[in-house]
mmCIF file of C-alpha atoms in Angstrom:
data_model
loop_
_atom_site.group_PDB
_atom_site.id
_atom_site.type_symbol
_atom_site.label_atom_id
_atom_site.label_comp_id
_atom_site.label_asym_id
_atom_site.label_seq_id
_atom_site.Cartn_x
_atom_site.Cartn_y
_atom_site.Cartn_z
ATOM 1 C CA GLN A 1 114.236 54.853 161.151
ATOM 2 C CA ARG A 2 117.783 54.808 162.403
ATOM 3 C CA ASN A 3 117.834 58.166 164.156
ATOM 4 C CA ASN A 4 114.651 58.280 166.209
ATOM 5 C CA CYS A 5 116.320 58.186 169.622
ATOM 6 C CA SER A 6 119.599 59.348 171.072
ATOM 7 C CA ILE A 7 121.717 58.532 174.075
ATOM 8 C CA ILE A 8 124.299 60.560 175.935
ATOM 9 C CA PHE A 9 126.631 58.499 178.091
ATOM 10 C CA ASN A 10 128.408 60.329 180.908
ATOM 11 C CA PRO A 11 129.996 59.315 184.219
ATOM 12 C CA MET A 12 126.763 60.055 186.066
ATOM 13 C CA GLY A 13 124.670 57.614 184.090
ATOM 14 C CA VAL A 14 122.636 57.230 180.935
ATOM 15 C CA HIS A 15 120.321 59.981 179.681
ATOM 16 C CA PHE A 16 117.814 59.625 176.890
ATOM 17 C CA ASN A 17 116.852 62.317 174.408
ATOM 18 C CA SER A 18 114.112 62.394 171.763
ATOM 19 C CA ASP A 19 115.602 64.997 169.414
ATOM 20 C CA ASN A 20 116.099 62.587 166.482
ATOM 21 C CA ALA A 21 119.874 62.822 166.799
ATOM 22 C CA LEU A 22 122.482 60.116 166.893
ATOM 23 C CA PRO A 23 124.068 59.095 170.215
ATOM 24 C CA ARG A 24 126.823 61.480 171.228
ATOM 25 C CA CYS A 25 129.852 60.953 173.459
ATOM 26 C CA ALA A 26 132.031 63.617 175.040
ATOM 27 C CA ALA A 27 135.372 62.117 174.041
ATOM 28 C CA ILE A 28 136.591 62.278 170.442
ATOM 29 C CA MET A 29 136.738 58.497 170.186
ATOM 30 C CA LYS A 30 135.472 55.994 172.717
ATOM 31 C CA LYS A 31 135.468 52.221 172.513
ATOM 32 C CA ALA A 32 132.347 50.075 172.162
ATOM 33 C CA ILE A 33 132.176 46.297 172.341
ATOM 34 C CA LEU A 34 129.601 44.585 170.141
ATOM 35 C CA VAL A 35 128.794 41.162 171.562
ATOM 36 C CA GLN A 36 127.462 38.754 168.952
ATOM 37 C CA LYS A 37 128.519 35.818 166.815
ATOM 38 C CA ALA A 38 129.893 36.241 163.309
ATOM 39 C CA SER A 39 127.255 35.845 160.603
ATOM 40 C CA VAL A 40 126.728 36.447 156.891
ATOM 41 C CA ARG A 41 122.936 36.630 157.270
ATOM 42 C CA GLY A 42 120.655 38.783 159.416
ATOM 43 C CA LEU A 43 123.041 39.212 162.331
ATOM 44 C CA GLY A 44 125.791 40.224 159.913
ATOM 45 C CA ARG A 45 123.558 42.955 158.504
ATOM 46 C CA ASP A 46 122.708 44.058 162.045
ATOM 47 C CA GLU A 47 126.424 44.339 162.790
ATOM 48 C CA LEU A 48 127.017 46.628 159.794
ATOM 49 C CA VAL A 49 124.122 48.893 160.831
ATOM 50 C CA ILE A 50 125.266 49.051 164.467
ATOM 51 C CA ARG A 51 128.872 49.744 163.472
ATOM 52 C CA GLU A 52 127.822 52.656 161.270
ATOM 53 C CA PHE A 53 125.443 53.991 163.914
ATOM 54 C CA LEU A 54 128.060 53.938 166.676
ATOM 55 C CA SER A 55 130.977 55.149 164.553
ATOM 56 C CA ARG A 56 128.947 58.222 163.590
ATOM 57 C CA ALA A 57 128.451 58.767 167.325
ATOM 58 C CA GLY A 58 132.203 58.742 167.959
ATOM 59 C CA TYR A 59 132.789 55.123 168.984
ATOM 60 C CA SER A 60 135.285 52.647 167.637
ATOM 61 C CA VAL A 61 133.603 49.224 167.564
ATOM 62 C CA VAL A 62 135.123 45.801 168.236
ATOM 63 C CA ARG A 63 133.052 42.619 167.962
ATOM 64 C CA LYS A 64 133.468 39.921 170.613
ATOM 65 C CA PRO A 65 131.826 36.480 170.928
ATOM 66 C CA LEU A 66 129.360 35.791 173.718
ATOM 67 C CA GLY A 67 131.287 33.178 175.673
ATOM 68 C CA HIS A 68 134.415 34.907 176.985
ATOM 69 C CA PRO A 69 135.672 33.636 180.391
ATOM 70 C CA TYR A 70 135.333 36.085 183.270
ATOM 71 C CA TRP A 71 139.054 36.743 183.703
ATOM 72 C CA ILE A 72 139.259 37.999 180.121
ATOM 73 C CA LEU A 73 136.139 40.125 180.604
ATOM 74 C CA LEU A 74 137.749 41.859 183.589
ATOM 75 C CA LYS A 75 140.585 42.972 181.324
ATOM 76 C CA ILE A 76 138.216 44.054 178.549
ATOM 77 C CA PHE A 77 136.040 46.105 180.926
ATOM 78 C CA ARG A 78 139.036 48.284 181.870
ATOM 79 C CA PHE A 79 139.153 49.804 178.375
ATOM 80 C CA VAL A 80 135.483 49.870 177.287
ATOM 81 C CA ASP A 81 133.008 52.770 177.340
ATOM 82 C CA LEU A 82 129.929 51.004 175.974
ATOM 83 C CA ILE A 83 128.734 47.399 175.648
ATOM 84 C CA VAL A 84 126.139 46.413 173.031
ATOM 85 C CA VAL A 85 124.751 42.852 173.159
ATOM 86 C CA THR A 86 122.522 41.493 170.383
ATOM 87 C CA GLU A 87 120.239 38.476 169.969
ATOM 88 C CA ARG A 88 120.527 36.841 173.419
ATOM 89 C CA PRO A 89 120.922 38.543 176.821
ATOM 90 C CA SER A 90 124.096 37.712 178.722
ATOM 91 C CA ARG A 91 124.630 38.607 182.368
ATOM 92 C CA ARG A 92 128.406 38.212 182.138
ATOM 93 C CA TRP A 93 128.575 41.174 179.730
ATOM 94 C CA ILE A 94 126.888 43.547 182.217
ATOM 95 C CA CYS A 95 129.182 45.772 184.267
ATOM 96 C CA SER A 96 127.699 48.298 186.705
ATOM 97 C CA SER A 97 130.238 50.984 185.758
ATOM 98 C CA ILE A 98 129.758 50.695 181.960
ATOM 99 C CA PRO A 99 126.568 51.615 180.031
ATOM 100 C CA SER A 100 125.147 48.485 178.416
ATOM 101 C CA VAL A 101 122.598 48.081 175.620
ATOM 102 C CA PHE A 102 120.703 44.943 174.641
ATOM 103 C CA ILE A 103 119.145 44.614 171.150
ATOM 104 C CA PRO A 104 116.943 41.499 171.284
ATOM 105 C CA ASN A 105 115.690 39.138 168.625
ATOM 106 C CA GLN A 106 112.268 37.998 169.776
ATOM 107 C CA GLU A 107 112.823 34.288 169.148
ATOM 108 C CA TRP A 108 115.511 34.300 171.840
ATOM 109 C CA LEU A 109 113.459 36.152 174.467
ATOM 110 C CA LYS A 110 112.790 33.650 177.250
ATOM 111 C CA GLU A 111 111.010 34.334 180.521
ATOM 112 C CA GLN A 112 113.876 32.874 182.528
ATOM 113 C CA LYS A 113 116.161 35.545 181.026
ATOM 114 C CA LEU A 114 113.975 38.549 181.869
ATOM 115 C CA ASP A 115 115.876 39.400 185.049
ATOM 116 C CA THR A 116 119.026 39.700 182.943
ATOM 117 C CA VAL A 117 117.235 41.917 180.409
ATOM 118 C CA ARG A 118 116.160 44.297 183.202
ATOM 119 C CA ARG A 119 119.793 44.742 184.272
ATOM 120 C CA TYR A 120 120.825 46.428 181.008
ATOM 121 C CA SER A 121 121.024 50.228 180.987
ATOM 122 C CA LEU A 122 118.829 50.228 177.889
ATOM 123 C CA VAL A 123 116.991 47.747 175.693
ATOM 124 C CA TRP A 124 116.641 48.814 172.057
ATOM 125 C CA ALA A 125 113.552 47.287 170.451
ATOM 126 C CA LYS A 126 113.822 47.167 166.658
ATOM 127 C CA THR A 127 110.046 46.879 166.181
ATOM 128 C CA GLU A 128 106.823 47.746 167.982
ATOM 129 C CA GLU A 129 106.113 44.009 168.157
ATOM 130 C CA CYS A 130 109.293 43.517 170.176
ATOM 131 C CA ARG A 131 108.390 46.363 172.524
ATOM 132 C CA ARG A 132 104.903 44.906 173.036
ATOM 133 C CA GLN A 133 106.362 41.507 173.817
ATOM 134 C CA LEU A 134 108.755 42.977 176.375
ATOM 135 C CA ALA A 135 105.906 44.939 177.947
ATOM 136 C CA SER A 136 103.849 41.738 178.245
ATOM 137 C CA TYR A 137 106.727 40.356 180.326
ATOM 138 C CA GLY A 138 106.757 43.471 182.516
ATOM 139 C CA VAL A 139 109.941 44.907 180.977
ATOM 140 C CA GLU A 140 109.225 48.556 180.125
ATOM 141 C CA SER A 141 111.267 51.038 182.150
ATOM 142 C CA ASN A 142 114.527 50.555 180.208
ATOM 143 C CA VAL A 143 113.007 49.890 176.752
ATOM 144 C CA GLN A 144 113.253 52.345 173.856
ATOM 145 C CA LEU A 145 112.037 51.880 170.262
ATOM 146 C CA LEU A 146 115.092 51.948 168.022
ATOM 147 C CA GLY A 147 113.438 51.330 164.645
ATOM 148 C CA PHE A 148 114.636 48.947 161.962
ATOM 149 C CA SER A 149 117.404 49.539 159.414
ATOM 150 C CA SER A 150 118.988 47.199 156.909
ATOM 151 C CA ILE A 151 122.152 47.120 154.841
ATOM 152 C CA ILE A 152 121.451 46.310 151.206
ATOM 153 C CA ARG A 153 124.276 44.238 149.762
ATOM 154 C CA ASN A 154 123.122 44.391 146.134
ATOM 155 C CA ASN A 155 122.711 47.364 143.822
ATOM 156 C CA THR A 156 118.932 47.712 143.894
ATOM 157 C CA GLU A 157 119.008 50.681 141.515
ATOM 158 C CA ASN A 158 120.259 48.454 138.706
ATOM 159 C CA SER A 159 118.276 45.350 139.703
ATOM 160 C CA TYR A 160 114.905 46.999 140.380
ATOM 161 C CA ARG A 161 112.103 45.393 138.400
ATOM 162 C CA PRO A 162 108.469 46.499 138.842
ATOM 163 C CA ALA A 163 106.175 43.860 140.310
ATOM 164 C CA GLY A 164 103.966 43.964 137.226
ATOM 165 C CA GLU A 165 106.849 42.703 135.095
ATOM 166 C CA ARG A 166 107.549 39.673 137.301
ATOM 167 C CA PRO A 167 106.038 36.188 137.227
ATOM 168 C CA ARG A 168 103.036 35.997 139.562
ATOM 169 C CA ARG A 169 104.560 33.591 142.050
ATOM 170 C CA PHE A 170 105.470 33.722 145.726
ATOM 171 C CA LEU A 171 108.869 33.715 147.483
ATOM 172 C CA HIS A 172 109.372 32.703 151.120
ATOM 173 C CA VAL A 173 112.861 33.048 152.648
ATOM 174 C CA ALA A 174 113.125 31.088 155.903
ATOM 175 C CA GLY A 175 116.856 30.439 156.119
ATOM 176 C CA ALA A 176 117.727 28.634 159.344
ATOM 177 C CA ASN A 177 114.997 30.360 161.359
ATOM 178 C CA LYS A 178 112.265 28.059 162.722
ATOM 179 C CA TYR A 179 109.842 30.924 163.356
ATOM 180 C CA LYS A 180 109.180 32.217 159.836
ATOM 181 C CA GLY A 181 105.818 30.482 159.442
ATOM 182 C CA THR A 182 107.080 27.997 156.843
ATOM 183 C CA ASP A 183 104.931 25.099 158.038
ATOM 184 C CA CYS A 184 101.672 27.042 157.738
ATOM 185 C CA LEU A 185 102.588 28.055 154.179
ATOM 186 C CA VAL A 186 103.275 24.456 153.187
ATOM 187 C CA GLU A 187 99.927 23.395 154.681
ATOM 188 C CA ALA A 188 98.108 26.169 152.811
ATOM 189 C CA TRP A 189 99.686 25.256 149.455
ATOM 190 C CA LEU A 190 99.010 21.550 150.043
ATOM 191 C CA SER A 191 95.340 22.419 150.450
ATOM 192 C CA HIS A 192 95.309 24.543 147.284
ATOM 193 C CA PRO A 193 97.237 22.748 144.522
ATOM 194 C CA TYR A 194 95.934 25.225 141.934
ATOM 195 C CA TRP A 195 97.661 28.206 143.615
ATOM 196 C CA PRO A 196 100.683 29.857 141.895
ATOM 197 C CA LEU A 197 104.210 28.575 142.499
ATOM 198 C CA LEU A 198 105.643 29.046 146.004
ATOM 199 C CA THR A 199 109.442 29.061 146.229
ATOM 200 C CA ILE A 200 110.802 28.320 149.715
ATOM 201 C CA VAL A 201 114.440 29.040 150.614
ATOM 202 C CA SER A 202 115.373 27.096 153.744
ATOM 203 C CA ALA A 203 118.412 25.633 155.442
ATOM 204 C CA ASP A 204 116.358 22.501 156.141
ATOM 205 C CA PRO A 205 115.971 19.696 153.600
ATOM 206 C CA ALA A 206 112.721 19.557 151.669
ATOM 207 C CA PRO A 207 109.867 17.537 153.199
ATOM 208 C CA ARG A 208 108.546 14.558 151.322
ATOM 209 C CA ASP A 209 105.523 14.647 149.020
ATOM 210 C CA LEU A 210 105.581 18.352 148.235
ATOM 211 C CA PRO A 211 103.014 19.411 145.623
ATOM 212 C CA LYS A 212 104.127 20.566 142.196
ATOM 213 C CA ASN A 213 103.377 24.196 143.026
ATOM 214 C CA ILE A 214 106.074 24.291 145.769
ATOM 215 C CA ASP A 215 109.755 24.647 144.815
ATOM 216 C CA TRP A 216 111.981 24.016 147.846
ATOM 217 C CA ILE A 217 115.592 25.307 147.746
ATOM 218 C CA ASP A 218 117.653 24.024 150.665
ATOM 219 C CA GLY A 219 121.161 24.638 151.935
ATOM 220 C CA PHE A 220 123.229 27.819 151.676
ATOM 221 C CA VAL A 221 122.070 30.384 149.115
ATOM 222 C CA SER A 222 124.346 33.313 148.236
ATOM 223 C CA ASP A 223 123.197 36.945 148.330
ATOM 224 C CA GLN A 224 123.483 37.090 144.543
ATOM 225 C CA ARG A 225 121.229 34.053 144.160
ATOM 226 C CA LEU A 226 118.710 35.492 146.641
ATOM 227 C CA ALA A 227 118.621 38.725 144.654
ATOM 228 C CA GLU A 228 117.901 36.741 141.483
ATOM 229 C CA LEU A 229 115.083 34.903 143.236
ATOM 230 C CA ARG A 230 113.546 38.146 144.486
ATOM 231 C CA ARG A 231 113.606 39.647 141.017
ATOM 232 C CA GLY A 232 111.913 36.529 139.667
ATOM 233 C CA HIS A 233 108.918 36.641 142.034
ATOM 234 C CA CYS A 234 106.077 39.122 142.183
ATOM 235 C CA PHE A 235 105.188 38.457 145.839
ATOM 236 C CA HIS A 236 107.258 38.011 148.982
ATOM 237 C CA ILE A 237 105.358 36.180 151.735
ATOM 238 C CA GLN A 238 106.739 36.097 155.286
ATOM 239 C CA PRO A 239 104.216 35.111 157.998
ATOM 240 C CA SER A 240 106.783 35.448 160.786
ATOM 241 C CA GLU A 241 105.698 34.190 164.201
ATOM 242 C CA VAL A 242 107.893 36.495 166.303
ATOM 243 C CA GLU A 243 109.160 39.601 164.517
ATOM 244 C CA GLY A 244 107.268 42.539 163.080
ATOM 245 C CA TRP A 245 109.804 43.226 160.328
ATOM 246 C CA GLY A 246 113.105 41.896 159.047
ATOM 247 C CA HIS A 247 115.937 42.097 156.525
ATOM 248 C CA SER A 248 114.404 39.746 153.975
ATOM 249 C CA PRO A 249 111.110 41.614 153.348
ATOM 250 C CA ARG A 250 113.007 44.923 153.474
ATOM 251 C CA GLN A 251 115.261 43.745 150.645
ATOM 252 C CA SER A 252 112.271 42.572 148.613
ATOM 253 C CA VAL A 253 110.449 45.879 149.023
ATOM 254 C CA LEU A 254 113.482 47.825 147.829
ATOM 255 C CA GLU A 255 113.764 45.569 144.793
ATOM 256 C CA GLY A 256 110.140 46.158 143.847
ATOM 257 C CA ALA A 257 108.300 43.081 145.145
#
């Protein structure tokens, strides 16, 4: 669902189309700044999607960290045609003369930051859940549904394995995110020791006194290892508390879970 809205940026402002086309810019190549931290996980996949999306629209993309001092920003703003901020809203990256886009992650949406969110030219919501949450805060006029896309790092064509051929056990990938519903899963499996094996992948160390039907894998897990885990589980369970969809279940679906 990458192409379900389009934007034309011109000197008179920002105009929104609904013709299922990519954003277009008048110049052959304009410069876009992507404001986010470096990551090898979800944010890293977001960066690859955004880079492809904008490059196809005629933008060259440079990533910058969130915390630049203002005197450096003044220099950057002189040569930028578009600013895209992900994850957390930042007022310092808003310039009245440059179109700005914010792509939020719901866990970082705080009520005290809503005034900053309203200042962006456009807010791209990756899911309906995100758009509903913004609307509950009274942020609607500058919100558009972007849709969710993911970059698949592994060759799913060669690794695909039908669910019926996999062990009937559950995989939960939490990573470093505190809002994936991990605690409620542990409580459920503690109450049902006869349930199939639940494998939890988390950056946090394993709690004490886990039952035998919970296998907790902590620390950093490579993409290759995650792919092996997905192929070894019939079910992917992700009771996220904030997002309607994400990279991890998308990967599992494409690999046949």
